[in-house]
Coordinates of C-alpha atoms and ligand atoms in Angstrom, one line a residue:
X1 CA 7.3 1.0 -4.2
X2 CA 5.1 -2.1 -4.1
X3 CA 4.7 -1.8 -0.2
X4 CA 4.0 1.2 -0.5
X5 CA 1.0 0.3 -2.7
X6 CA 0.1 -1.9 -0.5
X7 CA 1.4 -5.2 -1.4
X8 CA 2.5 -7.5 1.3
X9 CA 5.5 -9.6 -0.6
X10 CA 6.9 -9.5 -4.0
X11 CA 9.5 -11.4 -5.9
X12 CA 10.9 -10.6 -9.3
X13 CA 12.0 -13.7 -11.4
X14 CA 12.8 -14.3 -15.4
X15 CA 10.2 -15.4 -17.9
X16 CA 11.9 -19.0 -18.6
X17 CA 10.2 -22.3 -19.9
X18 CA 8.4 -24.2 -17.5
X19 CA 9.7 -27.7 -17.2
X20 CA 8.5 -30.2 -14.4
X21 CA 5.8 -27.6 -13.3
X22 CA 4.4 -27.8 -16.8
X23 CA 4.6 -31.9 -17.1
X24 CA 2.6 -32.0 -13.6
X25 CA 0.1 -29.6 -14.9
X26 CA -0.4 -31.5 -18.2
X27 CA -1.0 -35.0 -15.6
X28 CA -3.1 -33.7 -13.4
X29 CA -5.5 -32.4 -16.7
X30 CA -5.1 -35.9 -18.0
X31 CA -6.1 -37.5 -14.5
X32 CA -9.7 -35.2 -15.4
X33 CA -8.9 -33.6 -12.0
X34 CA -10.0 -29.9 -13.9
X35 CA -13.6 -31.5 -14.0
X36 CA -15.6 -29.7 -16.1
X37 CA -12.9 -26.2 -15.8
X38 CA -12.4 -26.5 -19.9
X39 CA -11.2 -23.2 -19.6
X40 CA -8.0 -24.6 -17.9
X41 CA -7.3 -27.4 -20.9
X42 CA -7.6 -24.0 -22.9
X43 CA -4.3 -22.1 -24.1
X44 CA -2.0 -24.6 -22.8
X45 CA 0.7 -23.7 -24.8
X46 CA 0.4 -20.2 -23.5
X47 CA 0.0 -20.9 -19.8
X48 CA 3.2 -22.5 -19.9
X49 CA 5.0 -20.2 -21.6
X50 CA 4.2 -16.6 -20.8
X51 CA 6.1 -15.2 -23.7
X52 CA 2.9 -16.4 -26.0
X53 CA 0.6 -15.0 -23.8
X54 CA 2.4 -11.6 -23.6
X55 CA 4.9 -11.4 -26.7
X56 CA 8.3 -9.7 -25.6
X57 CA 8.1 -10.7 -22.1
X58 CA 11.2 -10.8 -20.4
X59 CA 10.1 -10.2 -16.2
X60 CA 7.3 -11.6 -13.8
X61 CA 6.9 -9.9 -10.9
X62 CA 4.7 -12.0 -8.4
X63 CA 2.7 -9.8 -5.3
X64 CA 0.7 -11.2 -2.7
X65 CA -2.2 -9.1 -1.1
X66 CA -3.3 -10.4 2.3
X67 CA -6.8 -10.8 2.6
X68 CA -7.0 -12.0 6.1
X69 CA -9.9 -11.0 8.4
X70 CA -11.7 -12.8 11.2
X71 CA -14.6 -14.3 10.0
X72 CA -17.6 -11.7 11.6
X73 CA -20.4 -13.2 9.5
X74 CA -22.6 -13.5 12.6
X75 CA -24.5 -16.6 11.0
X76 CA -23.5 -20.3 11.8
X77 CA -26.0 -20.9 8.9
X78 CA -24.1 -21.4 6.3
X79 CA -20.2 -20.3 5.0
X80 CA -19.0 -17.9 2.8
X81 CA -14.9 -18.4 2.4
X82 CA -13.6 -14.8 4.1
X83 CA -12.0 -13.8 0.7
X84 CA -15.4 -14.0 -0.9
X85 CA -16.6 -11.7 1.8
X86 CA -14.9 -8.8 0.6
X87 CA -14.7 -6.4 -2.9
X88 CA -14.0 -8.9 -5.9
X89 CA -10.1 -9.4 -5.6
X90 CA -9.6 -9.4 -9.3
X91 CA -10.6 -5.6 -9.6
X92 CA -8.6 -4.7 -6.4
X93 CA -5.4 -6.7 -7.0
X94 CA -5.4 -5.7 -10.6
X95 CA -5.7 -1.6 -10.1
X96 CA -2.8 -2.2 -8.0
X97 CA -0.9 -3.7 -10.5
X98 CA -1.9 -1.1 -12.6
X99 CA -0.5 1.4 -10.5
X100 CA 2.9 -0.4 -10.0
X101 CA 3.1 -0.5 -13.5
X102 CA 3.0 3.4 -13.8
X103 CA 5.3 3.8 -11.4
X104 CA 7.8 1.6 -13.1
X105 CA 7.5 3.0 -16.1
X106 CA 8.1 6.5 -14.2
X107 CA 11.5 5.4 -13.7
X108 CA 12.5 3.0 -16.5
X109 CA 10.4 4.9 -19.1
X110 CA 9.6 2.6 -21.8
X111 CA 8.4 -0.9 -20.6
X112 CA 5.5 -2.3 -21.4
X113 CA 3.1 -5.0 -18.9
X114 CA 0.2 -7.2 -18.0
X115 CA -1.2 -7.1 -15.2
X116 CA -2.3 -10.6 -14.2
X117 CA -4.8 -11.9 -11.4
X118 CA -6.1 -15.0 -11.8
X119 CA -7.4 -13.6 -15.3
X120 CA -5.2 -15.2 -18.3
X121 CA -3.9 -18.5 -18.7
X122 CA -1.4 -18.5 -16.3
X123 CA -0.3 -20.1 -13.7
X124 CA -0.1 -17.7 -10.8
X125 CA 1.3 -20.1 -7.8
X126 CA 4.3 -21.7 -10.2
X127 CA 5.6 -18.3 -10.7
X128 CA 5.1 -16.8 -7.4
X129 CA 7.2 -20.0 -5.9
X130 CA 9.9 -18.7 -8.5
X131 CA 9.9 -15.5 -7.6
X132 CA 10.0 -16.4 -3.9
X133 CA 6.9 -15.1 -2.3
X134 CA 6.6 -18.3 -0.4
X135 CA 6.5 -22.5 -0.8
X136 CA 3.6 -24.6 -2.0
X137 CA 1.8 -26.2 1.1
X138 CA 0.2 -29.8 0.6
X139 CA -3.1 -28.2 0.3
X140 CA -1.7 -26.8 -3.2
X141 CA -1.8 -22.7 -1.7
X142 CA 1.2 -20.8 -1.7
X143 CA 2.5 -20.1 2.2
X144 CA 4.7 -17.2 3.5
X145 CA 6.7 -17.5 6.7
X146 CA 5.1 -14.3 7.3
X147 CA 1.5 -14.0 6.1
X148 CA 0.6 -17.2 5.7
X149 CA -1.5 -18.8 3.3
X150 CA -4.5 -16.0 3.3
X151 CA -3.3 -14.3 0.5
X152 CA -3.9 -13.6 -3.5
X153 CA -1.9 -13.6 -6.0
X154 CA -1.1 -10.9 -8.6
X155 CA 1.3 -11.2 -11.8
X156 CA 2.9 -8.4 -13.7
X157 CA 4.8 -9.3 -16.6
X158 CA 7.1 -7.1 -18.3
X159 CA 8.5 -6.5 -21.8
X160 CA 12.3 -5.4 -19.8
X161 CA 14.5 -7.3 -18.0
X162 CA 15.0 -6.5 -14.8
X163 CA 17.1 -7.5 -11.8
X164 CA 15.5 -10.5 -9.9
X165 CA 15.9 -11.8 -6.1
X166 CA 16.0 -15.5 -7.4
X167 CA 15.7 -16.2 -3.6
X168 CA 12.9 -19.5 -3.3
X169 CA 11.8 -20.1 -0.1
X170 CA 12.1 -23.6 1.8
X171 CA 9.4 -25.6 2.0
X172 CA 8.2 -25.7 6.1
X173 CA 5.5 -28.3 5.5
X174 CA 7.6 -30.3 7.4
X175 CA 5.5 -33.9 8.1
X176 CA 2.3 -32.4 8.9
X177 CA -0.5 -33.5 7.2
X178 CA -3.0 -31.4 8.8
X179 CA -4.6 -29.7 5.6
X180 CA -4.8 -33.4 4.2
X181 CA -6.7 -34.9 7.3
X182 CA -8.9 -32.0 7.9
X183 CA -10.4 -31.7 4.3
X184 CA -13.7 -33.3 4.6
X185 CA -14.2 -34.6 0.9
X186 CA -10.2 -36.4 0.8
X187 CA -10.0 -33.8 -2.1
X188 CA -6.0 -33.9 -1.4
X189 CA -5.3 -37.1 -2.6
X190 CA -2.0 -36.7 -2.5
X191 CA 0.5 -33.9 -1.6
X192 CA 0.3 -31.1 -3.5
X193 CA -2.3 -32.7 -5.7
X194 CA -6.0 -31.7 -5.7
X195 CA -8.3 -33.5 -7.3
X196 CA -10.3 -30.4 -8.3
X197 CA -13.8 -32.7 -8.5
X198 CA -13.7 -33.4 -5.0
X199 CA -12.9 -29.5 -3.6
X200 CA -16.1 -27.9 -2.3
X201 CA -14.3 -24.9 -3.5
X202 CA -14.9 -26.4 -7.1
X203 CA -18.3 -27.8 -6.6
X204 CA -19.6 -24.6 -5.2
X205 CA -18.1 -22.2 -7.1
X206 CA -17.1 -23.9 -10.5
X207 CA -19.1 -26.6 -11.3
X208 CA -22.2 -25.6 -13.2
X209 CA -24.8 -28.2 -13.2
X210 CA -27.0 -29.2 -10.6
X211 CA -25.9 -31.7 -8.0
X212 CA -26.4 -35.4 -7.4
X213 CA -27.3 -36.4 -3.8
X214 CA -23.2 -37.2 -3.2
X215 CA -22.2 -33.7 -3.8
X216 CA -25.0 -32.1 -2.1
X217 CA -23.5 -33.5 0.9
X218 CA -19.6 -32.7 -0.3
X219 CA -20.7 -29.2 0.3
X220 CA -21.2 -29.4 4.5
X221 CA -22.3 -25.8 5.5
X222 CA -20.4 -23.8 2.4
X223 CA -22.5 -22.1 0.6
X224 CA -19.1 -20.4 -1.3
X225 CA -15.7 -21.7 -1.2
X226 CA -14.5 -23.4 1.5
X227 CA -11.3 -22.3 3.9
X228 CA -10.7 -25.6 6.2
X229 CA -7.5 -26.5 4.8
X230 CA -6.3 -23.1 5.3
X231 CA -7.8 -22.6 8.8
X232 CA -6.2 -25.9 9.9
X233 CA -3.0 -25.0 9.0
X234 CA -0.1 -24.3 11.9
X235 CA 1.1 -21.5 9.4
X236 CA -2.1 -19.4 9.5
X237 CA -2.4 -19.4 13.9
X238 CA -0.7 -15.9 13.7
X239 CA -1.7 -14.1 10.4
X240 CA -2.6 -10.1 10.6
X241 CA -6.1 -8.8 9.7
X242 CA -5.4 -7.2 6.5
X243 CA -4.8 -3.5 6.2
X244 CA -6.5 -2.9 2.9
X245 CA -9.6 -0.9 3.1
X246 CA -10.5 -2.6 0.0
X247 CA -10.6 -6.1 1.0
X248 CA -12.7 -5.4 4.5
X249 CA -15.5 -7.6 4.7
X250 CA -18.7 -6.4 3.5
X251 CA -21.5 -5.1 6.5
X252 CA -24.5 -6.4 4.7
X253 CA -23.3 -10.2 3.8
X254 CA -22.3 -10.2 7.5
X255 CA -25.9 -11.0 8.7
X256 CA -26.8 -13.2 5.5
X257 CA -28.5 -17.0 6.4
X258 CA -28.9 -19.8 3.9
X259 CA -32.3 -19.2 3.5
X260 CA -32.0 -15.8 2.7
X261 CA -30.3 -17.0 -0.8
X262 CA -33.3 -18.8 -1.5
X263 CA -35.3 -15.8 -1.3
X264 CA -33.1 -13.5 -3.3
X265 CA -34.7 -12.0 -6.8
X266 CA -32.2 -10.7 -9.7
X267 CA -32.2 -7.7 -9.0
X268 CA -31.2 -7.9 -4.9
X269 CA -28.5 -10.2 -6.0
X270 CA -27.1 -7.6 -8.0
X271 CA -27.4 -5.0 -5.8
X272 CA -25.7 -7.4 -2.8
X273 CA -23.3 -9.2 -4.8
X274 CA -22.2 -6.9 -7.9
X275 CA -18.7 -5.7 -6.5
X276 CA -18.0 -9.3 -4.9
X277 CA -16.7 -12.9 -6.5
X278 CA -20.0 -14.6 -5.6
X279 CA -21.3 -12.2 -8.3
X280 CA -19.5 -14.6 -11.0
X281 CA -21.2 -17.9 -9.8
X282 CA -24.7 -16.2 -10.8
X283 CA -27.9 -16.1 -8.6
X284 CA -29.0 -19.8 -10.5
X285 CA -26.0 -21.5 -8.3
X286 CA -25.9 -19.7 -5.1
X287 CA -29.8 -21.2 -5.0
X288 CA -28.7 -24.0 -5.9
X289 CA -25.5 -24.0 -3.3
X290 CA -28.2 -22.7 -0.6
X291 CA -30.4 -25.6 -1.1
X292 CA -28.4 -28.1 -0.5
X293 CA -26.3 -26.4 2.6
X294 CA -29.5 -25.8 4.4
X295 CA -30.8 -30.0 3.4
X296 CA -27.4 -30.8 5.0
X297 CA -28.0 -28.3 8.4
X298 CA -31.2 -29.9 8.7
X299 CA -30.4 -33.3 8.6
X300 CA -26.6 -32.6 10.0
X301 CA -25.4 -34.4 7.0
X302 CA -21.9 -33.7 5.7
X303 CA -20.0 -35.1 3.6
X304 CA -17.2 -37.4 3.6
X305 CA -15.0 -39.5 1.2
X306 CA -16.9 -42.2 1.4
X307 CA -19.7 -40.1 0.0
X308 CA -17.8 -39.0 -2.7
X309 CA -19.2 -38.8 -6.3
X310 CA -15.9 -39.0 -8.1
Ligands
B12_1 C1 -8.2 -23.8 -10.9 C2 -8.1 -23.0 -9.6 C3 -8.8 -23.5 -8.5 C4 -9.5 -24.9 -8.6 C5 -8.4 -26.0 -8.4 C6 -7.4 -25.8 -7.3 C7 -6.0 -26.2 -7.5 N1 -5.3 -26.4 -6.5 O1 -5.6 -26.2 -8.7 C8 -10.5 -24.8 -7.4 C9 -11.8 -24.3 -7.8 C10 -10.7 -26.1 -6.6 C11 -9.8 -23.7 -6.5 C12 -10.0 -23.5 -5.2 C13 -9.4 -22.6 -4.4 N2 -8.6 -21.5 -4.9 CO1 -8.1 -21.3 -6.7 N3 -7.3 -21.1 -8.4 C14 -7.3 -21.8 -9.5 C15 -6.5 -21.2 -10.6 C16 -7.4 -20.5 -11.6 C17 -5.6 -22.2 -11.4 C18 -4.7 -23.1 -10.5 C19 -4.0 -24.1 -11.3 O2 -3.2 -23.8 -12.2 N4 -4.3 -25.4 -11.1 C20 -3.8 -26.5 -11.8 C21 -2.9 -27.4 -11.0 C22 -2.1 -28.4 -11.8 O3 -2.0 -26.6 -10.3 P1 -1.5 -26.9 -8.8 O4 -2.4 -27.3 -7.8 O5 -0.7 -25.7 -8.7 O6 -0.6 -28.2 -9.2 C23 0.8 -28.2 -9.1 C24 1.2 -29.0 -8.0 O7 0.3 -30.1 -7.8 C25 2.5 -29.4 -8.4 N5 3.0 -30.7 -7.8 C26 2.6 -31.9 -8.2 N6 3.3 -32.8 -7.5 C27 4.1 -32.1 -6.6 C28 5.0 -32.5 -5.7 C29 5.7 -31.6 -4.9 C30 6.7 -32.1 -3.9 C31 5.5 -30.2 -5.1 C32 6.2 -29.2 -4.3 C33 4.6 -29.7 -6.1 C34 3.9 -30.7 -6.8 O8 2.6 -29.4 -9.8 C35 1.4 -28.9 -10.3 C36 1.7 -28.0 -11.5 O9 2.7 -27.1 -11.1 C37 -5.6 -20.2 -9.8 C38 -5.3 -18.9 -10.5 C39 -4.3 -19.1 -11.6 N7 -4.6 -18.7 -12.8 O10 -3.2 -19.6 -11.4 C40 -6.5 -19.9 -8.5 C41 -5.7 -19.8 -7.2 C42 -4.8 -21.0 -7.1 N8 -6.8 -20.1 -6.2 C43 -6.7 -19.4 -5.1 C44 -7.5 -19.5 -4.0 C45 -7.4 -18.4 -2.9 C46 -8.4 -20.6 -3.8 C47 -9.2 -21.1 -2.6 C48 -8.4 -20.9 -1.3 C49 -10.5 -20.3 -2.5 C50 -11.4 -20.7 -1.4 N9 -11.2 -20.3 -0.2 O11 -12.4 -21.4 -1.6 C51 -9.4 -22.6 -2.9 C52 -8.3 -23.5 -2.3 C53 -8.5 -24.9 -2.7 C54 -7.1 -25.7 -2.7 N10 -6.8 -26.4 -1.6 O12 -6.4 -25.5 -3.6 C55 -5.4 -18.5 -5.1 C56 -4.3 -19.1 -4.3 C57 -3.5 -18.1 -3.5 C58 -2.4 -18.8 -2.8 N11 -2.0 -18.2 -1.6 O13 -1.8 -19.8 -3.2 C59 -5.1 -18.5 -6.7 C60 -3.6 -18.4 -7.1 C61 -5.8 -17.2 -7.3 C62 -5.1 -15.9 -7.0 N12 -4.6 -15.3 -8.1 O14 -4.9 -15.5 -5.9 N13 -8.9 -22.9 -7.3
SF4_2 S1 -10.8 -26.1 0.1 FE1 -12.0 -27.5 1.4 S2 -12.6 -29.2 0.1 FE2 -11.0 -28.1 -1.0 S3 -9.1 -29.1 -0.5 FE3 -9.3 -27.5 1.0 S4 -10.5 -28.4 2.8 FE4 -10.7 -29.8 1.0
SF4_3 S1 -1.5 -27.8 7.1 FE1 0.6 -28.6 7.4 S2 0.9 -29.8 5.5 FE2 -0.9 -28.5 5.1 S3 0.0 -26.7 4.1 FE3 -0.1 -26.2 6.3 S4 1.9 -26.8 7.1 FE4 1.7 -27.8 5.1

């Protein structure tokens, strides 16, 4: 039924206390690696125990939606992260949700759900590992043997028990360290641990005020998001485009140039960037973003640990 839909994996697993997974998410907040994310030091009682978040739940089941596409933005001048290039995710990956949760309760009649996509306290990879849709890589991203790492994450959780596959996957990391090499700003400073501060993704996308003369040059040529660790990885050399018409990259961000953010008003920022995730970061910090990517294409400077603000 889910394939159908069009999800690419799924796992089924039972709500249960988080343990270890919840005692490394309460370090990592105390090591301040959330930055300025208060949102995640928010609800932590819930996001470790979805029962509080959704009273009565008894079933997670995790899907991953591929998002894969070659990256066509004709432009050298400046990066967008491919899954930004596309319809906003949360709408897409939610509707489908939606629409598995009619379907279930077609068949087992009264259960109630949440459809979850990056949108609640919760924490999307922990529970997709349970439920077997792949293994955490060192870059932090869930991987399937199949699809990869290009792929987002959608929760449903359930008010009825229901049969799980309890079938986690090895992890096939193996002793690569490629990910952790590749990522220009050290921001995996150790396996599995991102020190969120450092991540252009965070500093880009996240982080709200302006930028000191460090992070201006943490951000390299990404003007949203940032996909190295991803494109580095052995696990991603055969990944299919995606098939969903929904996630195809958008024509008119294809041509886009750094300086062409600069010169955006309100109102054509809403008109490109309504429907997409770059929407959310608001016209005030793609300027911003812009300003320092094309300082750093001028002057080929980008950054490194060493220049490092945290
Ligand atoms: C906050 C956040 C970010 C932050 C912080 C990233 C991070 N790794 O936490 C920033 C802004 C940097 C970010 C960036 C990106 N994100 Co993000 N992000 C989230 C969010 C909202 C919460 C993640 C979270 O809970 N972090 C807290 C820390 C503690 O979690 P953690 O990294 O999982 O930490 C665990 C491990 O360190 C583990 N651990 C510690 N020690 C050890 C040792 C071993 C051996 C093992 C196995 C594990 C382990 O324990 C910790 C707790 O379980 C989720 C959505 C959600 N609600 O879950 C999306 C999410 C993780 N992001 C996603 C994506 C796509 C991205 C980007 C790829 C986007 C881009 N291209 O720019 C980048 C990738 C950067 C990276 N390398 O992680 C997807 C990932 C899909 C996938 N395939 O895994 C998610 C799930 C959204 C979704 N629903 O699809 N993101
Ligand atoms: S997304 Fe970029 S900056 Fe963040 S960990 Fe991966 S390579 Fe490093
Ligand atoms: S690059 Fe290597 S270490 Fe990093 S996630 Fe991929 S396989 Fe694992």
């Amino acid at each position: 039924m889910a394939k159908k839909i069009g999800f690419d994996a799924i796992g089924i697993v039972p709500v249960a206390a988080l343990g270890s997974e919840a005692r490394a998410f309460e370090q990592w907040l105390q090591q301040d690696f959330h930055g300025d994310m208060r949102y995640m030091k928010n609800h932590f009682e819930k996001r470790v125990s979805p029962d509080l978040l959704f009273p009565g739940a008894k079933t997670v089941i995790s899907c991953a939606v591929n998002y894969f596409h070659r990256d066509k933005k004709a432009s050298q001048n400046g990066k967008i992260s491919i899954y930004a290039q596309s319809l906003d995710y949360h709408f897409v990956v939610k509707q489908m949700l939606n629409e598995l949760l009619e379907e279930l309760q077609k068949i087992i009649g009264q259960v109630q759900g949440q459809a979850i996509v990056d949108t609640a306290p919760f924490m999307d990879k922990v529970w997709a590992v349970r439920a077997g849709i792949g293994w955490r890589g060192k870059h932090t991203n869930l991987i399937n043997r199949k699809i990869g790492s290009y792929f987002f994450i959608g929760s449903l959780l359930l008010d009825a028990a229901i049969p799980s596959n309890d079938s986690a996957q090895r992890n096939f990391c193996g002793s690569c360290t490629a990910c952790i090499d590749s990522c220009p700003t050290k921001a995996i400073v150790a396996p599995y641990q991102i020190d969120a501060r450092k991540c252009i993704a965070y500093l880009n996308i996240e982080s709200k005020p302006d930028f000191n003369e460090a992070e201006k040059k943490m951000l390299g040529e990404w003007l949203f998001g940032c996909d190295i660790c991803q494109q580095v990885c052995p696990w991603n050399r055969f990944v299919q485009e995606t098939k969903n018409s929904l996630l195809q990259p958008k024509k008119d961000l294809a041509n886009l140039q750094t300086q062409d953010f600069l010169q955006l008003t309100k109102s054509s920022f809403k008109t490109l960037f309504n429907d997409t995730v770059i929407f959310r970061t608001g016209l005030r910090r793609m300027k911003r973003n812009a300003t320092a990517v094309s300082e750093n294409i001028k002057t080929r400077n980008f950054g490194s640990a060493e220049d490092s603000a945290t």
